[in-house]
PDB file of C-alpha atoms and ligand atoms in Angstrom:
ATOM      1  CA  MET A   1     119.850  49.206 -54.424  1.00 58.00           C
ATOM      2  CA  GLN A   2     119.814  45.989 -56.490  1.00 60.00           C
ATOM      3  CA  CYS A   3     118.632  45.335 -59.926  1.00 56.00           C
ATOM      4  CA  ARG A   4     117.281  42.288 -61.267  1.00 55.00           C
ATOM      5  CA  ARG A   5     115.973  41.371 -64.885  1.00 52.00           C
ATOM      6  CA  TYR A   6     113.026  39.303 -64.107  1.00 49.00           C
ATOM      7  CA  ARG A   7     110.871  39.086 -61.185  1.00 51.00           C
ATOM      8  CA  PRO A   8     107.136  38.284 -62.311  1.00 52.00           C
ATOM      9  CA  ALA A   9     105.443  39.098 -58.833  1.00 56.00           C
ATOM     10  CA  CYS A  10     106.607  42.895 -59.858  1.00 60.00           C
ATOM     11  CA  SER A  11     105.225  43.020 -63.216  1.00 67.00           C
ATOM     12  CA  THR A  12     101.741  41.879 -61.913  1.00 72.00           C
ATOM     13  CA  ARG A  13      99.736  44.857 -63.168  1.00 76.00           C
ATOM     14  CA  TYR A  14     102.276  46.658 -65.804  1.00 77.00           C
ATOM     15  CA  PRO A  15     105.050  44.689 -67.464  1.00 82.00           C
ATOM     16  CA  CYS A  16     108.301  45.945 -66.325  1.00 80.00           C
ATOM     17  CA  GLU A  17     111.800  45.550 -68.202  1.00 82.00           C
ATOM     18  CA  VAL A  18     114.116  45.913 -65.500  1.00 83.00           C
ATOM     19  CA  ASN A  19     112.756  46.110 -61.699  1.00 83.00           C
ATOM     20  CA  LEU A  20     115.068  47.858 -59.201  1.00 87.00           C
ATOM     21  CA  HIS A  21     114.676  46.914 -55.385  1.00 86.00           C
ATOM     22  CA  GLY A  22     115.588  49.528 -52.891  1.00 92.00           C
ATOM     23  CA  ASP A  23     114.840  52.294 -50.263  1.00 95.00           C
ATOM     24  CA  ALA A  24     112.512  54.522 -52.499  1.00 93.00           C
ATOM     25  CA  ALA A  25     114.595  57.963 -51.929  1.00 96.00           C
ATOM     26  CA  GLU A  26     117.822  56.421 -52.310  1.00 96.00           C
ATOM     27  CA  THR A  27     116.629  54.703 -55.606  1.00 95.00           C
ATOM     28  CA  LEU A  28     115.366  57.616 -56.966  1.00 95.00           C
ATOM     29  CA  ARG A  29     118.402  59.871 -56.211  1.00 96.00           C
ATOM     30  CA  ALA A  30     120.591  57.328 -57.759  1.00 95.00           C
ATOM     31  CA  LEU A  31     118.289  57.485 -60.918  1.00 95.00           C
ATOM     32  CA  LEU A  32     118.199  61.311 -61.432  1.00 95.00           C
ATOM     33  CA  PRO A  33     121.374  61.796 -62.596  1.00 95.00           C
ATOM     34  CA  LEU A  34     120.727  59.350 -65.357  1.00 94.00           C
ATOM     35  CA  LEU A  35     117.554  61.004 -66.618  1.00 93.00           C
ATOM     36  CA  ASP A  36     117.945  63.485 -70.012  1.00 92.00           C
ATOM     37  CA  HIS A  37     116.393  67.005 -69.216  1.00 89.00           C
ATOM     38  CA  LYS A  38     113.494  67.619 -71.468  1.00 90.00           C
ATOM     39  CA  GLU A  39     113.099  71.203 -73.128  1.00 94.00           C
ATOM     40  CA  ASP A  40     109.665  70.378 -74.025  1.00 96.00           C
ATOM     41  CA  ARG A  41     107.410  70.835 -70.983  1.00 95.00           C
ATOM     42  CA  SER A  42     104.027  70.766 -72.727  1.00 97.00           C
ATOM     43  CA  TRP A  43     103.167  67.664 -71.013  1.00 96.00           C
ATOM     44  CA  GLN A  44     103.898  69.038 -67.793  1.00 95.00           C
ATOM     45  CA  GLU A  45     102.138  72.171 -68.262  1.00 97.00           C
ATOM     46  CA  GLU A  46      98.955  70.556 -69.375  1.00 98.00           C
ATOM     47  CA  ILE A  47      98.922  68.398 -66.367  1.00 98.00           C
ATOM     48  CA  ALA A  48      99.745  71.549 -64.293  1.00 98.00           C
ATOM     49  CA  VAL A  49      96.445  73.137 -65.906  1.00 98.00           C
ATOM     50  CA  GLN A  50      94.403  69.964 -65.063  1.00 98.00           C
ATOM     51  CA  VAL A  51      95.224  70.034 -61.211  1.00 97.00           C
ATOM     52  CA  GLN A  52      93.869  73.149 -61.143  1.00 97.00           C
ATOM     53  CA  ASP A  53      90.947  72.592 -62.824  1.00 98.00           C
ATOM     54  CA  TRP A  54      90.240  69.436 -60.505  1.00 97.00           C
ATOM     55  CA  TRP A  55      90.869  71.601 -57.478  1.00 97.00           C
ATOM     56  CA  LYS A  56      88.194  74.106 -58.659  1.00 98.00           C
ATOM     57  CA  GLN A  57      85.783  71.168 -59.338  1.00 98.00           C
ATOM     58  CA  MET A  58      86.648  70.056 -55.997  1.00 97.00           C
ATOM     59  CA  GLU A  59      85.684  73.387 -54.625  1.00 98.00           C
ATOM     60  CA  GLU A  60      82.685  73.848 -56.420  1.00 98.00           C
ATOM     61  CA  ARG A  61      81.239  70.137 -55.509  1.00 97.00           C
ATOM     62  CA  ALA A  62      82.128  70.897 -51.830  1.00 97.00           C
ATOM     63  CA  LEU A  63      80.516  73.941 -51.852  1.00 96.00           C
ATOM     64  CA  ALA A  64      77.222  72.499 -53.700  1.00 96.00           C
ATOM     65  CA  PRO A  65      74.469  73.074 -51.214  1.00 94.00           C
ATOM     66  CA  ALA A  66      72.793  70.226 -49.252  1.00 92.00           C
ATOM     67  CA  ASN A  67      70.419  69.530 -46.577  1.00 89.00           C
ATOM     68  CA  PRO A  68      71.739  69.386 -43.748  1.00 90.00           C
ATOM     69  CA  VAL A  69      75.613  69.337 -44.730  1.00 94.00           C
ATOM     70  CA  ASN A  70      77.588  68.242 -48.048  1.00 95.00           C
ATOM     71  CA  PRO A  71      80.083  65.645 -46.431  1.00 96.00           C
ATOM     72  CA  GLN A  72      82.691  66.821 -49.239  1.00 96.00           C
ATOM     73  CA  ARG A  73      82.470  70.363 -47.465  1.00 96.00           C
ATOM     74  CA  VAL A  74      83.274  68.911 -44.084  1.00 96.00           C
ATOM     75  CA  VAL A  75      86.842  67.791 -45.054  1.00 97.00           C
ATOM     76  CA  TRP A  76      87.350  70.580 -47.396  1.00 97.00           C
ATOM     77  CA  GLU A  77      86.590  72.918 -44.396  1.00 97.00           C
ATOM     78  CA  MET A  78      88.949  70.645 -42.376  1.00 97.00           C
ATOM     79  CA  SER A  79      91.896  70.874 -44.710  1.00 97.00           C
ATOM     80  CA  PRO A  80      92.864  74.609 -44.620  1.00 97.00           C
ATOM     81  CA  GLN A  81      92.824  74.607 -41.014  1.00 97.00           C
ATOM     82  CA  LEU A  82      94.780  71.601 -39.806  1.00 97.00           C
ATOM     83  CA  PRO A  83      98.093  72.476 -38.287  1.00 97.00           C
ATOM     84  CA  ASP A  84     101.304  71.344 -40.674  1.00 97.00           C
ATOM     85  CA  ASN A  85     102.438  68.529 -38.284  1.00 98.00           C
ATOM     86  CA  ALA A  86      98.813  67.122 -38.150  1.00 98.00           C
ATOM     87  CA  ILE A  87      97.908  63.420 -38.931  1.00 98.00           C
ATOM     88  CA  VAL A  88      94.814  62.565 -40.468  1.00 98.00           C
ATOM     89  CA  THR A  89      93.127  59.097 -40.607  1.00 97.00           C
ATOM     90  CA  SER A  90      90.549  57.812 -42.708  1.00 97.00           C
ATOM     91  CA  ASP A  91      87.678  54.940 -42.367  1.00 96.00           C
ATOM     92  CA  SER A  92      86.581  52.742 -44.832  1.00 94.00           C
ATOM     93  CA  GLY A  93      83.177  54.133 -46.354  1.00 94.00           C
ATOM     94  CA  SER A  94      82.149  57.165 -48.192  1.00 94.00           C
ATOM     95  CA  CYS A  95      84.556  59.324 -46.051  1.00 95.00           C
ATOM     96  CA  ALA A  96      87.467  57.856 -47.760  1.00 95.00           C
ATOM     97  CA  ASN A  97      86.622  59.512 -50.853  1.00 95.00           C
ATOM     98  CA  TRP A  98      86.149  62.966 -49.110  1.00 96.00           C
ATOM     99  CA  PHE A  99      89.447  62.061 -47.422  1.00 96.00           C
ATOM    100  CA  ALA A 100      90.993  61.147 -51.005  1.00 95.00           C
ATOM    101  CA  ARG A 101      89.520  64.238 -53.036  1.00 96.00           C
ATOM    102  CA  ASP A 102      88.690  67.130 -50.573  1.00 97.00           C
ATOM    103  CA  TYR A 103      91.723  66.908 -47.994  1.00 97.00           C
ATOM    104  CA  ARG A 104      94.656  68.711 -49.384  1.00 96.00           C
ATOM    105  CA  VAL A 105      97.790  67.509 -47.630  1.00 96.00           C
ATOM    106  CA  LYS A 106     100.548  69.861 -46.740  1.00 96.00           C
ATOM    107  CA  GLN A 107     104.146  69.504 -46.146  1.00 96.00           C
ATOM    108  CA  GLY A 108     104.749  67.810 -43.150  1.00 97.00           C
ATOM    109  CA  GLN A 109     101.599  66.581 -42.525  1.00 98.00           C
ATOM    110  CA  ARG A 110     100.865  62.392 -42.655  1.00 97.00           C
ATOM    111  CA  ALA A 111      97.560  60.886 -44.017  1.00 96.00           C
ATOM    112  CA  THR A 112      96.455  57.138 -43.609  1.00 94.00           C
ATOM    113  CA  LEU A 113      93.844  54.930 -45.230  1.00 92.00           C
ATOM    114  CA  SER A 114      92.982  51.809 -43.970  1.00 84.00           C
ATOM    115  CA  GLY A 115      94.694  50.033 -47.198  1.00 72.00           C
ATOM    116  CA  GLY A 116      93.188  49.351 -50.063  1.00 69.00           C
ATOM    117  CA  LEU A 117      90.066  51.094 -49.000  1.00 65.00           C
ATOM    118  CA  ALA A 118      88.997  48.022 -47.301  1.00 76.00           C
ATOM    119  CA  CYS A 119      88.555  47.334 -43.503  1.00 91.00           C
ATOM    120  CA  MET A 120      86.272  49.336 -41.791  1.00 96.00           C
ATOM    121  CA  GLY A 121      86.874  50.015 -38.181  1.00 96.00           C
ATOM    122  CA  ALA A 122      90.353  51.234 -38.800  1.00 96.00           C
ATOM    123  CA  ALA A 123      90.264  55.275 -37.983  1.00 97.00           C
ATOM    124  CA  VAL A 124      90.230  55.525 -34.298  1.00 97.00           C
ATOM    125  CA  PRO A 125      92.765  52.554 -34.013  1.00 97.00           C
ATOM    126  CA  TYR A 126      95.177  54.059 -36.239  1.00 97.00           C
ATOM    127  CA  ALA A 127      94.394  57.600 -34.591  1.00 98.00           C
ATOM    128  CA  ILE A 128      95.236  56.092 -31.089  1.00 98.00           C
ATOM    129  CA  ALA A 129      98.363  54.424 -32.505  1.00 98.00           C
ATOM    130  CA  ALA A 130      99.320  58.118 -33.895  1.00 98.00           C
ATOM    131  CA  LYS A 131      98.656  59.551 -30.928  1.00 98.00           C
ATOM    132  CA  PHE A 132     101.124  56.824 -28.967  1.00 98.00           C
ATOM    133  CA  ALA A 133     104.008  57.176 -31.504  1.00 98.00           C
ATOM    134  CA  HIS A 134     103.759  60.992 -32.043  1.00 98.00           C
ATOM    135  CA  PRO A 135     101.717  62.555 -28.900  1.00 98.00           C
ATOM    136  CA  GLU A 136     103.067  65.965 -29.497  1.00 98.00           C
ATOM    137  CA  ARG A 137     100.910  65.937 -33.228  1.00 98.00           C
ATOM    138  CA  PRO A 138      97.137  66.774 -33.254  1.00 97.00           C
ATOM    139  CA  VAL A 139      95.368  63.673 -35.082  1.00 97.00           C
ATOM    140  CA  VAL A 140      92.275  64.022 -37.067  1.00 97.00           C
ATOM    141  CA  ALA A 141      90.071  60.526 -37.319  1.00 97.00           C
ATOM    142  CA  LEU A 142      87.486  60.677 -40.388  1.00 97.00           C
ATOM    143  CA  VAL A 143      84.751  58.055 -39.689  1.00 97.00           C
ATOM    144  CA  GLY A 144      81.364  57.036 -41.005  1.00 96.00           C
ATOM    145  CA  ASP A 145      78.450  55.955 -38.834  1.00 96.00           C
ATOM    146  CA  GLY A 146      78.454  52.569 -39.699  1.00 96.00           C
ATOM    147  CA  ALA A 147      82.390  51.840 -38.743  1.00 96.00           C
ATOM    148  CA  MET A 148      81.673  54.132 -35.714  1.00 96.00           C
ATOM    149  CA  GLN A 149      79.240  51.771 -34.297  1.00 96.00           C
ATOM    150  CA  MET A 150      81.173  48.707 -35.350  1.00 96.00           C
ATOM    151  CA  ASN A 151      83.843  49.427 -33.020  1.00 96.00           C
ATOM    152  CA  ASN A 152      85.214  52.703 -33.316  1.00 97.00           C
ATOM    153  CA  MET A 153      82.616  53.981 -30.351  1.00 96.00           C
ATOM    154  CA  ALA A 154      84.571  51.618 -28.140  1.00 97.00           C
ATOM    155  CA  GLU A 155      87.724  52.936 -28.855  1.00 97.00           C
ATOM    156  CA  LEU A 156      86.539  56.347 -27.425  1.00 96.00           C
ATOM    157  CA  ILE A 157      86.949  54.885 -24.203  1.00 96.00           C
ATOM    158  CA  THR A 158      90.210  54.383 -24.967  1.00 97.00           C
ATOM    159  CA  ILE A 159      91.069  57.656 -25.871  1.00 97.00           C
ATOM    160  CA  GLN A 160      89.747  58.738 -22.672  1.00 96.00           C
ATOM    161  CA  LYS A 161      91.798  56.311 -20.889  1.00 97.00           C
ATOM    162  CA  TYR A 162      95.013  57.645 -22.282  1.00 97.00           C
ATOM    163  CA  TRP A 163      94.464  61.241 -23.640  1.00 96.00           C
ATOM    164  CA  GLN A 164      96.070  62.794 -20.751  1.00 96.00           C
ATOM    165  CA  GLN A 165      99.463  61.517 -21.377  1.00 96.00           C
ATOM    166  CA  TRP A 166      99.921  62.825 -24.704  1.00 97.00           C
ATOM    167  CA  THR A 167     101.386  66.128 -24.640  1.00 97.00           C
ATOM    168  CA  ASP A 168      99.197  67.518 -27.630  1.00 96.00           C
ATOM    169  CA  SER A 169      95.856  66.441 -26.385  1.00 94.00           C
ATOM    170  CA  ARG A 170      94.215  66.687 -29.511  1.00 95.00           C
ATOM    171  CA  LEU A 171      92.395  64.007 -31.328  1.00 97.00           C
ATOM    172  CA  ILE A 172      89.414  64.682 -33.160  1.00 97.00           C
ATOM    173  CA  VAL A 173      87.125  62.346 -34.435  1.00 97.00           C
ATOM    174  CA  CYS A 174      85.030  63.610 -37.060  1.00 97.00           C
ATOM    175  CA  VAL A 175      81.715  61.260 -37.544  1.00 97.00           C
ATOM    176  CA  PHE A 176      79.367  61.379 -40.807  1.00 96.00           C
ATOM    177  CA  ASN A 177      76.157  60.351 -39.314  1.00 95.00           C
ATOM    178  CA  ASN A 178      73.945  59.407 -42.343  1.00 94.00           C
ATOM    179  CA  GLN A 179      72.274  56.685 -40.816  1.00 94.00           C
ATOM    180  CA  ASP A 180      73.071  54.734 -43.859  1.00 94.00           C
ATOM    181  CA  LEU A 181      75.898  52.110 -45.042  1.00 94.00           C
ATOM    182  CA  ASN A 182      76.325  54.826 -47.819  1.00 93.00           C
ATOM    183  CA  GLN A 183      79.496  53.646 -49.536  1.00 91.00           C
ATOM    184  CA  VAL A 184      77.507  50.182 -50.353  1.00 90.00           C
ATOM    185  CA  THR A 185      74.108  52.421 -51.568  1.00 90.00           C
ATOM    186  CA  TRP A 186      76.344  53.911 -53.613  1.00 88.00           C
ATOM    187  CA  GLU A 187      77.936  50.689 -54.972  1.00 87.00           C
ATOM    188  CA  GLN A 188      74.320  48.841 -55.265  1.00 87.00           C
ATOM    189  CA  ARG A 189      72.857  52.140 -56.996  1.00 86.00           C
ATOM    190  CA  VAL A 190      75.648  51.978 -59.545  1.00 88.00           C
ATOM    191  CA  MET A 191      75.701  48.256 -60.327  1.00 87.00           C
ATOM    192  CA  GLU A 192      72.798  46.571 -59.138  1.00 84.00           C
ATOM    193  CA  GLY A 193      69.888  48.813 -60.136  1.00 85.00           C
ATOM    194  CA  ASN A 194      69.466  50.124 -55.912  1.00 81.00           C
ATOM    195  CA  PRO A 195      68.249  47.186 -53.985  1.00 83.00           C
ATOM    196  CA  ARG A 196      68.229  48.312 -49.992  1.00 80.00           C
ATOM    197  CA  PHE A 197      68.221  45.709 -47.322  1.00 80.00           C
ATOM    198  CA  LYS A 198      67.043  47.753 -44.845  1.00 79.00           C
ATOM    199  CA  ALA A 199      67.819  45.387 -41.902  1.00 78.00           C
ATOM    200  CA  THR A 200      71.783  45.948 -42.409  1.00 77.00           C
ATOM    201  CA  GLN A 201      71.616  49.219 -44.728  1.00 80.00           C
ATOM    202  CA  GLN A 202      69.671  51.319 -42.256  1.00 86.00           C
ATOM    203  CA  LEU A 203      71.463  52.398 -39.180  1.00 93.00           C
ATOM    204  CA  PRO A 204      70.038  53.667 -35.700  1.00 94.00           C
ATOM    205  CA  ASP A 205      70.627  57.550 -35.129  1.00 94.00           C
ATOM    206  CA  VAL A 206      73.000  57.758 -32.252  1.00 94.00           C
ATOM    207  CA  LYS A 207      74.238  60.788 -30.336  1.00 94.00           C
ATOM    208  CA  TYR A 208      77.687  60.657 -31.082  1.00 95.00           C
ATOM    209  CA  ALA A 209      78.296  63.849 -29.542  1.00 94.00           C
ATOM    210  CA  GLU A 210      76.520  63.240 -26.256  1.00 94.00           C
ATOM    211  CA  PHE A 211      78.384  59.926 -26.118  1.00 94.00           C
ATOM    212  CA  ALA A 212      81.514  61.696 -26.349  1.00 94.00           C
ATOM    213  CA  GLU A 213      80.638  64.368 -23.228  1.00 94.00           C
ATOM    214  CA  SER A 214      79.351  61.389 -21.296  1.00 95.00           C
ATOM    215  CA  LEU A 215      82.838  60.178 -21.345  1.00 95.00           C
ATOM    216  CA  GLY A 216      84.616  63.939 -20.434  1.00 94.00           C
ATOM    217  CA  LEU A 217      85.389  64.499 -24.010  1.00 95.00           C
ATOM    218  CA  VAL A 218      84.195  67.451 -26.174  1.00 94.00           C
ATOM    219  CA  GLY A 219      81.340  67.026 -28.077  1.00 95.00           C
ATOM    220  CA  ILE A 220      80.505  68.852 -30.754  1.00 95.00           C
ATOM    221  CA  TYR A 221      77.073  68.634 -33.215  1.00 94.00           C
ATOM    222  CA  VAL A 222      77.051  70.289 -36.699  1.00 94.00           C
ATOM    223  CA  ASP A 223      73.618  70.310 -38.801  1.00 92.00           C
ATOM    224  CA  ASN A 224      74.475  73.655 -40.376  1.00 93.00           C
ATOM    225  CA  PRO A 225      76.998  74.017 -43.047  1.00 93.00           C
ATOM    226  CA  GLU A 226      77.692  77.592 -42.083  1.00 94.00           C
ATOM    227  CA  GLN A 227      78.748  76.582 -38.823  1.00 94.00           C
ATOM    228  CA  LEU A 228      81.621  73.867 -40.062  1.00 95.00           C
ATOM    229  CA  ALA A 229      84.260  76.140 -39.801  1.00 95.00           C
ATOM    230  CA  SER A 230      84.139  77.357 -36.709  1.00 95.00           C
ATOM    231  CA  ALA A 231      83.462  73.923 -35.439  1.00 95.00           C
ATOM    232  CA  TRP A 232      86.696  72.866 -36.819  1.00 95.00           C
ATOM    233  CA  GLN A 233      88.175  75.741 -35.312  1.00 95.00           C
ATOM    234  CA  ARG A 234      86.497  74.657 -31.900  1.00 94.00           C
ATOM    235  CA  ALA A 235      87.782  71.171 -32.126  1.00 94.00           C
ATOM    236  CA  LEU A 236      91.216  72.306 -32.961  1.00 95.00           C
ATOM    237  CA  SER A 237      91.696  74.755 -29.862  1.00 94.00           C
ATOM    238  CA  ALA A 238      90.009  72.706 -27.328  1.00 90.00           C
ATOM    239  CA  ASP A 239      92.097  71.171 -24.462  1.00 88.00           C
ATOM    240  CA  ARG A 240      91.173  67.626 -24.657  1.00 86.00           C
ATOM    241  CA  PRO A 241      89.957  65.406 -27.474  1.00 83.00           C
ATOM    242  CA  GLY A 242      86.890  66.316 -29.543  1.00 72.00           C
ATOM    243  CA  TYR A 243      84.027  65.060 -31.290  1.00 70.00           C
ATOM    244  CA  CYS A 244      82.622  66.562 -34.382  1.00 66.00           C
ATOM    245  CA  TRP A 245      79.300  65.294 -35.493  1.00 61.00           C
ATOM    246  CA  ARG A 246      77.087  66.288 -38.467  1.00 59.00           C
ATOM    247  CA  SER A 247      73.792  64.893 -39.810  1.00 52.00           C
ATOM    248  CA  ASN A 248      73.159  63.083 -43.136  1.00 47.00           C
TER     249      ASN A 248
HETATM  250  C1  TPP B 301      84.672  45.097 -41.840  1.00 97.77           C
HETATM  251  C2  TPP B 301      84.348  45.635 -43.089  1.00 97.77           C
HETATM  252  N1  TPP B 301      82.872  45.105 -43.377  1.00 97.77           N
HETATM  253  C3  TPP B 301      82.183  45.645 -44.316  1.00 97.77           C
HETATM  254  C4  TPP B 301      83.019  46.183 -45.487  1.00 97.77           C
HETATM  255  C5  TPP B 301      82.126  46.537 -46.623  1.00 97.77           C
HETATM  256  N2  TPP B 301      81.947  48.229 -46.446  1.00 97.77           N
HETATM  257  C6  TPP B 301      82.853  49.231 -47.193  1.00 97.77           C
HETATM  258  S1  TPP B 301      82.310  50.418 -46.814  1.00 97.77           S
HETATM  259  C7  TPP B 301      80.746  49.857 -46.008  1.00 97.77           C
HETATM  260  C8  TPP B 301      79.792  51.313 -45.532  1.00 97.77           C
HETATM  261  C9  TPP B 301      80.629  51.975 -44.606  1.00 97.77           C
HETATM  262  O1  TPP B 301      79.263  52.815 -43.998  1.00 97.77           O
HETATM  263  P1  TPP B 301      79.722  53.857 -42.982  1.00 97.77           P
HETATM  264  O2  TPP B 301      80.815  53.605 -42.122  1.00 97.77           O
HETATM  265  O3  TPP B 301      78.548  54.593 -42.127  1.00 97.77           O
HETATM  266  O4  TPP B 301      80.246  55.239 -43.732  1.00 97.77           O
HETATM  267  P2  TPP B 301      79.476  55.835 -45.199  1.00 97.77           P
HETATM  268  O5  TPP B 301      79.814  55.116 -46.431  1.00 97.77           O
HETATM  269  O6  TPP B 301      77.823  55.621 -44.533  1.00 97.77           O
HETATM  270  O7  TPP B 301      79.940  57.471 -45.180  1.00 97.77           O
HETATM  271  C10 TPP B 301      81.186  48.605 -45.915  1.00 97.77           C
HETATM  272  C11 TPP B 301      79.692  47.911 -45.335  1.00 97.77           C
HETATM  273  C12 TPP B 301      84.202  46.723 -45.390  1.00 97.77           C
HETATM  274  N3  TPP B 301      84.949  47.801 -45.751  1.00 97.77           N
HETATM  275  N4  TPP B 301      84.915  46.147 -43.940  1.00 97.77           N
HETATM  276 MG1   MG B 302      77.160  55.929 -42.929  1.00 97.77          MG
END
């Protein structure tokens, strides 16, 4: 660990008085004995209550009725069913919001989002990389239909090529099919008065589950929220990569 008095790059967003450079765990361990224990726990307790309220709010939002399926519920139903060693990846798009809010990461799991909520098309390549790095762990990729059509569909062919090499064959690609570039639609709604440019915003409806089946993978189609839990169960107990598809 090194201590430097001044390094402008480290103070880009918030002014730092002392910049420490080092392995995060090692550095924190070295700092811990220097902290004074505070007797007043009121701030910590307040945050604990707020966190509880947040999860209650997330549950209400996820279970809010929608036709055909509320996308928040897709991730909400996934979360408790994931094994402790699961790895979850998310694409850019509205699924990044549900990944960030509705997935409650457990100790031992790993979660990866394309940096800065930026690059579309990352989720399935990330998931494949995760399978090569950890072939014994189940992996889930959350992907919008726009990102799916951009490049992730082609990566199913890569999965088909390699899945039999993986000791745990589970790689679930969960597609949020809303026939829309929804994240952009929301941005335009909030910032620009909701202009729509159909030529680029309206997406073809693709039979993702059937495409997966045509490759010899499992295809699961869901358009009823009550079937989400059992769809995750099926995908997580399948003997090969699975493919969860939802409408709207
Ligand atoms: C390569 C790339 N192009 C464009 C964008 C801008 N962008 C961010 S989210 C998004 C729409 C994503 O649509 P989709 O994958 O269908 O997910 P949805 O938001 O509909 O759930 C776009 C175009 C980006 N982040 N990366
Ligand atoms: Mg979409």
